[in-house]
Amino acid sequence: MRRPNSQTLILIGAIVFVVYLAGVPLLMLLYGSIRSAPIGEPGATYTIQNYVRAYFDKEFYLLFLNSLYFAVGTCALTCLIGTFLAWVSERTNTPFKKVFVVMALVPFIIPGLLSTISWILLLSPKIGLINLTLKGLLGLESAPFNVYSMWGMIWAEAIHDYPLVFLLMSAALRNMDTSLEEAALTAGSSTWTTFKRITLPLMRPALFSVLLIVFIRGIEAFEVPALIGVPAKISVFTTKIFLAIHQFPSDFGLAGSYAVTLLIISSIGVLIYGRITRREERYATVTGKGYRPRVIDLGKWKYLTCALSFFIFFLAVILPVFVLLWSSFIPYYGVPSRELMGKMTLANYHYILNYPLAVTAFKNSFYLSVGSATLVMLLTSVIAWITVRTKLPGRALLDNMTFIPIAMPGIVLGVSLIWVYLTLPIPIYGTMWVLLLAYITKFMPYGIRAASASMIQINKELEEASLTAGGTWLQTFKKIILPLLMPGFTAGWIYISIIALRELSTSILLYSYNSTVLSIMAFDLWEGGQYTYVCALGVLMVLLLIMMAFIARKLGAKMGIAQ
């Protein structure tokens, strides 16, 4: 038998590590859901009783309908807002459209937990700033808006998610050849008919892909259902799983059966997404021929689209940011007034910075954010090299295994890892290490897409020249491949570090006192009714995110120039 070469050893090592990260939690989740006894208790038998209890409970079908209603509603509203803004900025002559691109990304910096809190402070029937203001101005007896409703949940989630739709749809509109639209208009077709019969069909794959991505995000959302849905008595799968584990005694079997159900729903969405994206070449319009984007002259209507865009940004950006800043400087929450302005203070920030767990939470979040982003991008860079550069058997399996966690909602991954590290003799449950492994597992799909896209663009001639000159694979990877991957590496690193710093749904099931992170600290402060302290913490989190993104971009640019 031939001795395995270095490439084969790398492939085997990568597959083993990825299977451990993605496959073992999935198997342990299925195992735990059919156990008759809780974790750690001997003598358990295999049973389907947990599924019987879940599926034959009348509440299950209400959970299913609520989860579906919330996900579909969020999907529709998010895609409407994001697609409209993308169309305005890419295809029209609307004034200030370059400003829209910057403003559309601001909600992405604000963690979902803080975005949800800001909308509670704006639309709560009792303390909502918008409701209190309108009641005072219009003399209303009752609040005109109620965030503690299904539509309140949909609105809060959609406002947080629309930047993703904006980015994806902007790229699709920017890259689409408009010669077919111009031909239709030349043949006498109206703008509306051209849009309906030419533009929409060409955009169908991108639009369906975006719809499915947002639907899956809606199914797995935790912050909005936990902060708004639970007080409103609107339960979805994610909150039901959380409550099943946090009740006394914990019902891990029931949580496991609900988690498997949620995983099946997400997996179906991912499979549909995969089928659609595999057929996108049927709609390809970008070819070797030159083309130019067609800008639609809206005439007087451009002022209406400009006004609508600024109104959306006023609701999505200015109001939430204002309420967070305002609340962080006042001793108690209230409508802006001269009296409260005279009481503005830095006491909330002083309290947060001197909070017993604050330093620990900041350090843990920073280490986990930087560590998970760096390890994910290094791991996925190696995997991308294997899947793109080599012809080794098993590379397709490796790519698919790396993408599997995209179908695992954060709350499901948390339940899975509870089973793994309370069953296997690996004493890391409740430590930073289990959170780091959870983050690496959860964010692998994002890293592999960024790394693979960059790897495809790199010609292999430089790599071959290095190997021909006697360089080892490790030297070639370190000195040739990684520097050339730096733009995609940096973009993936920034994205993963941001979402890792604000991650809540997985952390809330795996943390301990010593491994508390900022999102958990904010959640606990909110549950304790300390609203102004939460807002001060939120402002500090946003500043930390902006600083990390800025430093990463500068370092990435310098490394690229140096090479």
Coordinates of C-alpha atoms in Angstrom, one line a residue:
M1 CA 0.0 0.0 0.0
R2 CA 1.2 3.5 -0.8
R3 CA 1.9 5.9 2.0
P4 CA -0.7 8.7 2.0
N5 CA 0.7 12.0 0.8
S6 CA 0.3 15.4 2.6
Q7 CA -2.8 16.4 0.6
T8 CA -4.6 13.1 1.6
L9 CA -3.7 13.6 5.2
I10 CA -5.0 17.2 5.1
L11 CA -8.2 16.0 3.5
I12 CA -8.7 13.3 6.1
G13 CA -7.9 15.6 9.0
A14 CA -10.3 18.3 7.7
I15 CA -13.1 15.7 7.2
V16 CA -12.7 14.3 10.7
F17 CA -12.7 17.8 12.3
V18 CA -15.7 19.0 10.3
V19 CA -17.7 15.7 11.0
Y20 CA -16.9 16.2 14.7
L21 CA -18.2 19.8 14.6
A22 CA -21.2 19.3 12.4
G23 CA -22.1 15.6 12.5
V24 CA -21.6 14.6 16.2
P25 CA -24.0 17.3 17.6
L26 CA -26.7 16.2 15.0
L27 CA -26.4 12.5 16.0
M28 CA -26.4 13.4 19.7
L29 CA -29.6 15.5 19.2
L30 CA -31.3 12.6 17.6
Y31 CA -30.0 10.3 20.3
G32 CA -31.2 12.5 23.1
S33 CA -34.7 13.0 21.6
I34 CA -35.4 9.2 21.9
R35 CA -34.1 8.7 25.4
S36 CA -36.5 8.0 28.2
A37 CA -34.3 9.6 30.9
P38 CA -32.7 12.9 31.3
I39 CA -29.0 13.5 30.5
G40 CA -26.6 11.7 32.7
E41 CA -29.1 9.3 34.2
P42 CA -28.3 5.6 33.7
G43 CA -30.8 2.9 32.6
A44 CA -32.6 4.9 30.0
T45 CA -34.4 3.1 27.2
Y46 CA -35.1 4.2 23.7
T47 CA -38.6 5.5 23.1
I48 CA -40.6 7.8 20.9
Q49 CA -42.6 9.1 23.9
N50 CA -41.0 12.5 23.6
Y51 CA -42.3 12.9 20.1
V52 CA -45.7 11.6 21.1
R53 CA -45.9 14.2 23.9
A54 CA -44.9 16.9 21.5
Y55 CA -47.0 16.0 18.4
F56 CA -50.2 15.0 20.3
D57 CA -50.2 18.2 22.4
K58 CA -52.7 20.7 20.9
E59 CA -50.1 23.4 21.6
F60 CA -47.8 21.9 19.0
Y61 CA -50.0 22.9 16.1
L62 CA -50.3 26.4 17.5
L63 CA -46.5 26.5 17.8
F64 CA -46.2 25.4 14.2
L65 CA -48.7 27.9 12.9
N66 CA -47.2 30.8 14.9
S67 CA -43.7 29.9 13.7
L68 CA -44.9 29.7 10.1
Y69 CA -46.9 32.9 10.3
F70 CA -43.9 34.7 11.9
A71 CA -41.4 33.4 9.3
V72 CA -43.6 34.1 6.3
G73 CA -44.6 37.5 7.5
T74 CA -41.0 38.5 8.2
C75 CA -40.0 37.1 4.9
A76 CA -42.6 39.1 2.9
L77 CA -42.0 42.4 4.7
T78 CA -38.2 42.1 4.7
C79 CA -38.0 41.3 1.0
L80 CA -40.4 44.2 0.2
I81 CA -38.3 46.7 2.0
G82 CA -34.9 45.4 1.0
T83 CA -35.8 44.9 -2.7
F84 CA -37.4 48.3 -3.0
L85 CA -34.3 50.0 -1.6
A86 CA -32.0 47.9 -3.8
W87 CA -34.0 48.8 -6.9
V88 CA -34.0 52.5 -6.0
S89 CA -30.2 52.6 -5.4
E90 CA -29.2 50.4 -8.4
R91 CA -31.7 51.1 -11.1
T92 CA -33.2 54.5 -10.7
N93 CA -32.1 58.1 -10.8
T94 CA -33.4 58.8 -7.3
P95 CA -31.5 61.6 -5.6
F96 CA -29.1 60.7 -2.7
K97 CA -29.1 57.0 -3.7
K98 CA -25.5 56.6 -2.7
V99 CA -26.4 57.6 0.8
F100 CA -29.0 54.8 0.9
V101 CA -26.2 52.2 0.4
V102 CA -24.5 53.4 3.6
M103 CA -27.7 53.8 5.7
A104 CA -29.0 50.5 4.6
L105 CA -26.1 48.7 6.3
V106 CA -26.4 50.5 9.7
P107 CA -29.0 48.0 11.1
F108 CA -26.6 45.2 10.4
I109 CA -24.2 46.7 13.0
I110 CA -26.9 46.8 15.7
P111 CA -27.3 43.4 17.4
G112 CA -30.7 41.7 17.1
L113 CA -31.2 41.9 20.8
L114 CA -30.7 45.6 20.9
S115 CA -32.8 46.2 17.8
T116 CA -35.7 44.3 19.5
I117 CA -35.3 46.3 22.7
S118 CA -35.3 49.6 20.8
W119 CA -38.7 48.7 19.2
I120 CA -40.1 47.7 22.6
L121 CA -39.1 51.1 23.9
L122 CA -40.7 52.7 20.8
L123 CA -43.9 50.7 20.4
S124 CA -44.8 49.3 23.9
P125 CA -48.4 50.3 24.8
K126 CA -47.3 51.6 28.2
I127 CA -43.8 53.0 27.7
G128 CA -43.4 53.2 24.0
L129 CA -41.9 56.6 22.9
I130 CA -44.0 56.7 19.7
N131 CA -47.2 55.7 21.5
L132 CA -46.7 58.2 24.3
T133 CA -45.9 61.0 21.8
L134 CA -48.9 60.3 19.6
K135 CA -51.2 60.0 22.6
G136 CA -50.0 63.4 23.8
L137 CA -50.3 65.1 20.4
L138 CA -53.6 63.6 19.3
G139 CA -55.3 63.2 22.7
L140 CA -55.7 59.4 22.3
E141 CA -56.9 57.3 25.2
S142 CA -55.2 54.1 24.1
A143 CA -51.9 53.4 22.4
P144 CA -52.2 53.3 18.5
F145 CA -49.5 50.6 18.2
N146 CA -48.8 47.4 20.2
V147 CA -45.4 45.8 19.7
Y148 CA -46.7 42.8 21.8
S149 CA -48.5 41.2 18.9
M150 CA -47.6 39.0 15.9
W151 CA -47.3 42.0 13.6
G152 CA -45.1 43.7 16.2
M153 CA -42.8 40.7 16.1
I154 CA -42.8 40.6 12.3
W155 CA -42.0 44.3 12.1
A156 CA -39.1 44.1 14.7
E157 CA -37.6 41.1 12.9
A158 CA -38.0 42.5 9.4
I159 CA -36.3 45.9 10.3
H160 CA -33.3 43.9 11.6
D161 CA -33.0 41.6 8.6
Y162 CA -33.7 43.8 5.6
P163 CA -30.0 44.8 5.1
L164 CA -29.3 41.2 4.1
V165 CA -32.0 41.4 1.4
F166 CA -30.7 44.8 0.3
L167 CA -27.1 43.4 -0.2
L168 CA -28.2 40.3 -2.1
M169 CA -30.8 42.0 -4.3
S170 CA -28.4 45.0 -5.0
A171 CA -25.8 42.5 -6.3
A172 CA -28.3 40.8 -8.5
L173 CA -29.7 44.0 -10.0
R174 CA -26.2 45.4 -10.5
N175 CA -25.0 42.3 -12.4
M176 CA -28.1 41.8 -14.6
D177 CA -27.7 42.6 -18.3
T178 CA -30.5 45.0 -19.2
S179 CA -30.5 44.5 -23.0
L180 CA -33.6 42.4 -22.8
E181 CA -35.4 45.2 -21.0
E182 CA -34.3 47.7 -23.5
A183 CA -35.4 45.5 -26.3
A184 CA -38.9 45.2 -24.8
L185 CA -39.1 49.0 -24.3
T186 CA -38.0 49.5 -27.9
A187 CA -40.7 47.2 -29.1
G188 CA -43.3 49.4 -27.4
S189 CA -43.7 47.6 -24.1
S190 CA -44.6 49.9 -21.1
T191 CA -42.3 50.1 -18.1
W192 CA -44.7 48.1 -15.9
T193 CA -45.2 45.4 -18.5
T194 CA -41.4 45.2 -19.0
F195 CA -40.9 44.9 -15.3
K196 CA -43.5 42.2 -14.9
R197 CA -42.6 40.1 -18.0
I198 CA -38.8 40.6 -18.3
T199 CA -37.3 42.0 -15.1
L200 CA -39.1 39.8 -12.6
P201 CA -38.6 36.5 -14.4
L202 CA -34.8 37.3 -14.7
M203 CA -34.7 38.1 -11.0
R204 CA -36.7 35.0 -10.0
P205 CA -33.7 32.8 -8.9
A206 CA -32.1 35.6 -6.8
L207 CA -35.5 36.6 -5.4
F208 CA -36.4 33.0 -4.5
S209 CA -33.0 32.4 -2.9
V210 CA -33.4 35.5 -0.8
L211 CA -36.9 34.5 0.2
L212 CA -35.8 31.1 1.4
I213 CA -32.8 32.6 3.3
V214 CA -35.0 35.1 5.1
F215 CA -37.6 32.4 5.8
I216 CA -35.0 30.2 7.5
R217 CA -33.7 33.1 9.5
G218 CA -37.3 33.8 10.6
I219 CA -37.8 30.2 11.6
E220 CA -34.7 30.2 13.7
A221 CA -35.1 33.7 15.2
F222 CA -34.9 33.9 19.0
E223 CA -34.4 37.4 20.2
V224 CA -37.7 38.8 18.9
P225 CA -39.9 35.8 20.0
A226 CA -38.2 35.8 23.4
L227 CA -38.5 39.5 24.2
I228 CA -41.8 40.2 22.5
G229 CA -43.5 36.9 21.9
V230 CA -43.2 35.4 25.4
P231 CA -44.8 38.5 27.2
A232 CA -47.4 38.5 24.5
K233 CA -48.1 34.8 25.0
I234 CA -47.2 34.0 21.4
S235 CA -45.0 30.9 21.4
V236 CA -42.8 29.7 18.6
F237 CA -40.5 26.7 18.4
T238 CA -37.4 28.5 19.5
T239 CA -38.9 30.0 22.7
K240 CA -40.7 26.7 23.5
I241 CA -37.3 24.9 23.4
F242 CA -35.7 27.5 25.6
L243 CA -38.5 27.3 28.2
A244 CA -38.5 23.5 28.2
I245 CA -34.8 23.6 29.2
H246 CA -35.0 26.4 31.6
Q247 CA -38.1 25.1 33.5
F248 CA -37.6 23.0 36.7
P249 CA -37.0 20.2 36.2
S250 CA -35.6 20.6 32.7
D251 CA -37.3 18.6 30.0
F252 CA -34.5 17.8 27.7
G253 CA -36.4 15.0 25.9
L254 CA -39.3 17.4 24.9
A255 CA -36.8 20.1 24.0
G256 CA -35.0 17.6 21.8
S257 CA -38.1 16.5 19.9
Y258 CA -39.0 20.2 19.3
A259 CA -35.4 20.8 18.2
V260 CA -35.5 18.0 15.7
T261 CA -38.8 19.3 14.3
L262 CA -37.3 22.8 13.9
L263 CA -34.2 21.2 12.2
I264 CA -36.4 19.4 9.7
I265 CA -38.2 22.6 8.8
S266 CA -34.9 24.5 8.3
S267 CA -33.4 21.6 6.3
I268 CA -36.3 21.5 3.9
G269 CA -35.8 25.2 3.3
V270 CA -32.1 24.7 2.7
L271 CA -32.7 21.8 0.3
I272 CA -35.2 24.0 -1.7
Y273 CA -32.6 26.8 -1.7
G274 CA -30.0 24.4 -3.0
R275 CA -32.2 23.2 -5.9
I276 CA -33.0 26.8 -6.9
T277 CA -29.4 27.9 -6.9
R278 CA -28.3 24.9 -8.9
R279 CA -30.6 26.0 -11.7
E280 CA -29.6 29.7 -11.8
E281 CA -27.5 29.3 -15.0
R282 CA -30.8 29.2 -16.9
Y283 CA -31.3 32.8 -16.1
A284 CA -27.7 34.0 -16.7
T285 CA -27.5 37.3 -18.6
V286 CA -23.9 38.4 -17.8
T287 CA -21.8 37.1 -20.6
G288 CA -18.5 38.1 -22.3
K289 CA -20.3 40.9 -24.2
G290 CA -20.1 44.3 -22.8
Y291 CA -23.2 45.6 -21.1
R292 CA -24.2 48.7 -19.1
P293 CA -26.7 49.0 -16.3
R294 CA -29.9 50.7 -17.3
V295 CA -30.9 53.6 -15.1
I296 CA -34.6 54.3 -15.1
D297 CA -35.6 57.9 -15.3
L298 CA -38.5 58.2 -12.8
G299 CA -39.2 61.9 -13.7
K300 CA -41.1 63.5 -10.8
W301 CA -41.6 60.2 -9.2
K302 CA -38.0 60.2 -8.1
Y303 CA -38.8 62.6 -5.3
L304 CA -41.5 60.2 -4.1
T305 CA -39.0 57.2 -4.0
C306 CA -36.5 59.5 -2.3
A307 CA -39.0 60.5 0.3
L308 CA -40.1 56.8 0.9
S309 CA -36.4 55.7 1.2
F310 CA -35.7 58.4 3.8
F311 CA -38.9 57.5 5.7
I312 CA -37.8 53.9 5.8
F313 CA -34.4 54.9 7.1
F314 CA -36.0 57.2 9.6
L315 CA -38.0 54.2 11.0
A316 CA -35.2 51.6 10.7
V317 CA -32.1 53.6 11.7
I318 CA -32.7 57.0 13.2
L319 CA -35.5 56.1 15.6
P320 CA -33.9 52.9 17.1
V321 CA -30.5 54.6 17.4
F322 CA -32.0 57.7 19.0
V323 CA -34.0 55.7 21.5
L324 CA -30.9 53.7 22.5
L325 CA -28.7 56.8 22.9
W326 CA -31.4 58.8 24.7
S327 CA -32.2 56.0 27.1
S328 CA -28.5 55.4 27.9
F329 CA -28.1 59.0 29.2
I330 CA -31.2 59.3 31.4
P331 CA -31.8 58.0 34.9
Y332 CA -35.2 56.5 34.1
Y333 CA -37.0 55.9 30.8
G334 CA -39.4 58.6 29.6
V335 CA -40.4 60.8 26.7
P336 CA -37.8 63.5 25.8
S337 CA -38.5 66.6 27.8
R338 CA -36.7 69.6 29.3
E339 CA -37.0 68.0 32.7
L340 CA -35.3 64.8 31.6
M341 CA -32.7 66.6 29.5
G342 CA -31.7 68.4 32.6
K343 CA -31.1 65.1 34.3
M344 CA -28.9 63.5 31.6
T345 CA -26.0 61.7 33.1
L346 CA -23.2 59.2 32.4
A347 CA -24.3 57.2 35.5
N348 CA -25.6 54.3 33.3
Y349 CA -22.3 53.9 31.6
H350 CA -20.5 54.1 34.9
Y351 CA -22.8 51.4 36.3
I352 CA -22.1 49.1 33.3
L353 CA -18.3 49.6 33.4
N354 CA -18.4 48.8 37.1
Y355 CA -20.8 45.9 36.8
P356 CA -19.3 42.8 38.5
L357 CA -19.6 40.7 35.3
A358 CA -18.9 43.6 32.8
V359 CA -15.2 43.1 32.4
T360 CA -15.6 39.3 32.1
A361 CA -18.4 39.6 29.5
F362 CA -16.4 42.1 27.4
K363 CA -13.3 39.9 27.5
N364 CA -15.2 36.7 26.7
S365 CA -17.1 38.3 23.9
F366 CA -14.0 39.8 22.4
Y367 CA -12.0 36.6 22.6
L368 CA -14.9 34.5 21.2
S369 CA -15.5 36.9 18.4
V370 CA -11.9 37.3 17.3
G371 CA -11.1 33.6 18.0
S372 CA -14.1 32.1 16.2
A373 CA -13.7 34.4 13.2
T374 CA -10.0 33.7 12.8
L375 CA -10.4 29.9 13.2
V376 CA -13.4 29.7 10.9
M377 CA -11.6 31.6 8.1
L378 CA -8.4 29.5 8.5
L379 CA -10.3 26.3 8.6
T380 CA -12.6 27.2 5.6
S381 CA -9.6 28.5 3.6
V382 CA -8.0 25.0 3.9
I383 CA -11.3 23.4 3.0
A384 CA -11.8 25.8 0.1
W385 CA -8.3 24.9 -1.2
I386 CA -9.2 21.1 -1.0
T387 CA -12.6 21.5 -2.7
V388 CA -11.4 24.0 -5.4
R389 CA -7.8 23.0 -6.1
T390 CA -7.6 19.3 -5.7
K391 CA -9.3 16.3 -7.3
L392 CA -9.2 14.2 -4.2
P393 CA -12.2 11.8 -3.7
G394 CA -14.4 13.0 -0.8
R395 CA -13.9 16.7 -1.4
A396 CA -17.6 17.1 -2.3
L397 CA -18.6 15.4 1.0
L398 CA -16.4 17.8 2.9
D399 CA -18.0 20.8 1.2
N400 CA -21.5 19.6 2.0
M401 CA -20.6 18.7 5.6
T402 CA -19.2 22.2 6.1
F403 CA -22.5 23.7 4.9
I404 CA -24.8 21.5 7.1
P405 CA -24.8 23.8 10.1
I406 CA -26.7 26.4 8.0
A407 CA -29.8 24.3 8.6
M408 CA -29.2 24.1 12.4
P409 CA -30.9 27.1 14.1
G410 CA -28.9 28.5 17.0
I411 CA -31.2 27.1 19.7
V412 CA -31.1 23.7 18.1
L413 CA -27.3 23.7 18.0
G414 CA -27.3 24.7 21.7
V415 CA -29.5 21.7 22.6
S416 CA -27.3 19.4 20.5
L417 CA -24.1 20.5 22.3
I418 CA -25.8 20.1 25.7
W419 CA -26.3 16.4 24.8
V420 CA -22.8 16.1 23.4
Y421 CA -20.8 17.5 26.3
L422 CA -23.0 16.2 29.1
T423 CA -22.8 12.7 27.6
L424 CA -19.2 12.4 26.3
P425 CA -16.3 12.4 28.8
I426 CA -15.1 15.8 27.6
P427 CA -15.3 18.3 30.5
I428 CA -15.8 21.6 28.7
Y429 CA -19.6 22.2 29.2
G430 CA -20.1 25.6 30.8
T431 CA -16.7 26.8 29.7
M432 CA -15.5 29.2 27.0
W433 CA -14.3 26.2 25.0
V434 CA -17.8 24.9 24.4
L435 CA -18.9 28.4 23.2
L436 CA -15.9 28.6 20.9
L437 CA -16.8 25.2 19.3
A438 CA -20.4 26.2 19.0
Y439 CA -19.5 29.5 17.2
I440 CA -17.1 27.7 14.9
T441 CA -19.7 25.1 14.0
K442 CA -22.5 27.7 13.5
F443 CA -20.4 30.1 11.4
M444 CA -18.6 27.6 9.2
P445 CA -21.1 27.9 6.3
Y446 CA -20.5 31.7 6.1
G447 CA -16.7 31.2 6.1
I448 CA -16.7 28.5 3.4
R449 CA -18.8 30.6 1.0
A450 CA -16.4 33.6 1.4
A451 CA -13.3 31.5 1.1
S452 CA -14.5 29.4 -1.9
A453 CA -15.6 32.5 -3.8
S454 CA -12.1 34.0 -3.3
M455 CA -10.3 30.7 -4.1
I456 CA -12.0 30.3 -7.4
Q457 CA -10.7 33.8 -8.5
I458 CA -7.1 32.9 -7.8
N459 CA -5.1 31.4 -10.7
K460 CA -3.1 28.4 -9.6
E461 CA 0.0 29.3 -11.5
L462 CA 1.7 31.1 -8.5
E463 CA 0.9 28.1 -6.3
E464 CA 2.4 25.7 -8.9
A465 CA 5.5 27.9 -9.2
S466 CA 6.0 27.8 -5.5
L467 CA 5.8 24.0 -5.3
T468 CA 8.0 23.7 -8.4
A469 CA 10.6 25.9 -6.6
G470 CA 10.7 23.4 -3.7
G471 CA 8.3 25.0 -1.3
T472 CA 6.2 22.8 0.9
W473 CA 2.4 22.9 0.9
L474 CA 2.4 24.7 4.2
Q475 CA 4.8 27.3 3.0
T476 CA 2.9 27.8 -0.2
F477 CA -0.4 28.1 1.7
K478 CA 1.0 30.6 4.2
K479 CA 3.0 32.8 1.8
I480 CA 1.0 32.5 -1.5
I481 CA -2.5 31.4 -1.0
L482 CA -3.5 33.2 2.2
P483 CA -2.2 36.6 1.1
L484 CA -4.1 36.2 -2.2
L485 CA -7.2 35.2 -0.2
M486 CA -6.9 38.2 2.0
P487 CA -9.8 40.3 0.5
G488 CA -12.3 37.5 0.9
F489 CA -10.7 36.4 4.2
T490 CA -11.1 39.9 5.6
A491 CA -14.7 40.2 4.5
G492 CA -15.6 36.9 6.0
W493 CA -13.7 37.7 9.2
I494 CA -15.5 41.0 9.6
Y495 CA -18.9 39.4 9.0
I496 CA -18.3 36.4 11.4
S497 CA -16.8 38.6 14.1
I498 CA -19.8 40.9 14.1
I499 CA -22.4 38.1 14.2
A500 CA -20.3 36.2 16.9
L501 CA -20.2 39.3 19.2
R502 CA -24.0 39.6 19.1
E503 CA -24.8 35.9 19.2
L504 CA -27.5 34.9 21.7
S505 CA -29.6 31.9 20.8
T506 CA -26.8 29.3 21.1
S507 CA -25.0 31.1 24.0
I508 CA -28.0 31.3 26.2
L509 CA -28.1 27.5 26.5
L510 CA -24.4 26.9 27.0
Y511 CA -23.0 29.7 29.1
S512 CA -22.1 29.7 32.8
Y513 CA -21.3 32.5 35.2
N514 CA -17.6 32.6 34.2
S515 CA -18.4 32.3 30.4
T516 CA -21.0 35.1 30.3
V517 CA -20.9 37.1 27.1
L518 CA -22.3 40.6 26.3
S519 CA -25.5 39.4 24.7
I520 CA -26.3 37.3 27.8
M521 CA -25.5 40.2 30.1
A522 CA -27.8 42.4 28.1
F523 CA -30.6 39.8 28.2
D524 CA -30.3 39.4 31.9
L525 CA -30.4 43.2 32.5
W526 CA -33.5 43.5 30.3
E527 CA -35.2 40.6 32.2
G528 CA -34.4 42.5 35.4
G529 CA -36.1 45.6 34.2
Q530 CA -32.9 47.7 34.0
Y531 CA -33.8 49.3 30.7
T532 CA -31.4 52.3 30.8
Y533 CA -28.5 50.1 31.7
V534 CA -29.2 47.8 28.8
C535 CA -29.2 50.8 26.4
A536 CA -25.8 52.0 27.8
L537 CA -24.4 48.4 27.3
G538 CA -25.9 48.4 23.8
V539 CA -24.2 51.6 22.8
L540 CA -20.8 50.2 24.0
M541 CA -21.4 47.0 22.1
V542 CA -22.1 48.9 18.9
L543 CA -19.0 51.0 19.3
L544 CA -16.9 47.9 19.9
L545 CA -18.4 46.3 16.7
I546 CA -17.6 49.4 14.6
M547 CA -14.0 49.6 16.1
M548 CA -13.4 45.9 15.3
A549 CA -14.7 46.2 11.7
F550 CA -12.6 49.3 11.1
I551 CA -9.4 47.8 12.5
A552 CA -9.9 44.6 10.5
R553 CA -10.4 46.5 7.2
K554 CA -7.3 48.5 7.8
L555 CA -5.2 45.4 8.7
G556 CA -6.6 43.6 5.7
A557 CA -5.8 46.5 3.4
K558 CA -2.2 46.8 4.7
M559 CA -1.6 43.0 4.4
G560 CA -2.9 43.2 0.8
I561 CA -0.6 46.1 -0.1
A562 CA 2.4 44.5 1.6
Q563 CA 2.0 41.5 -0.6

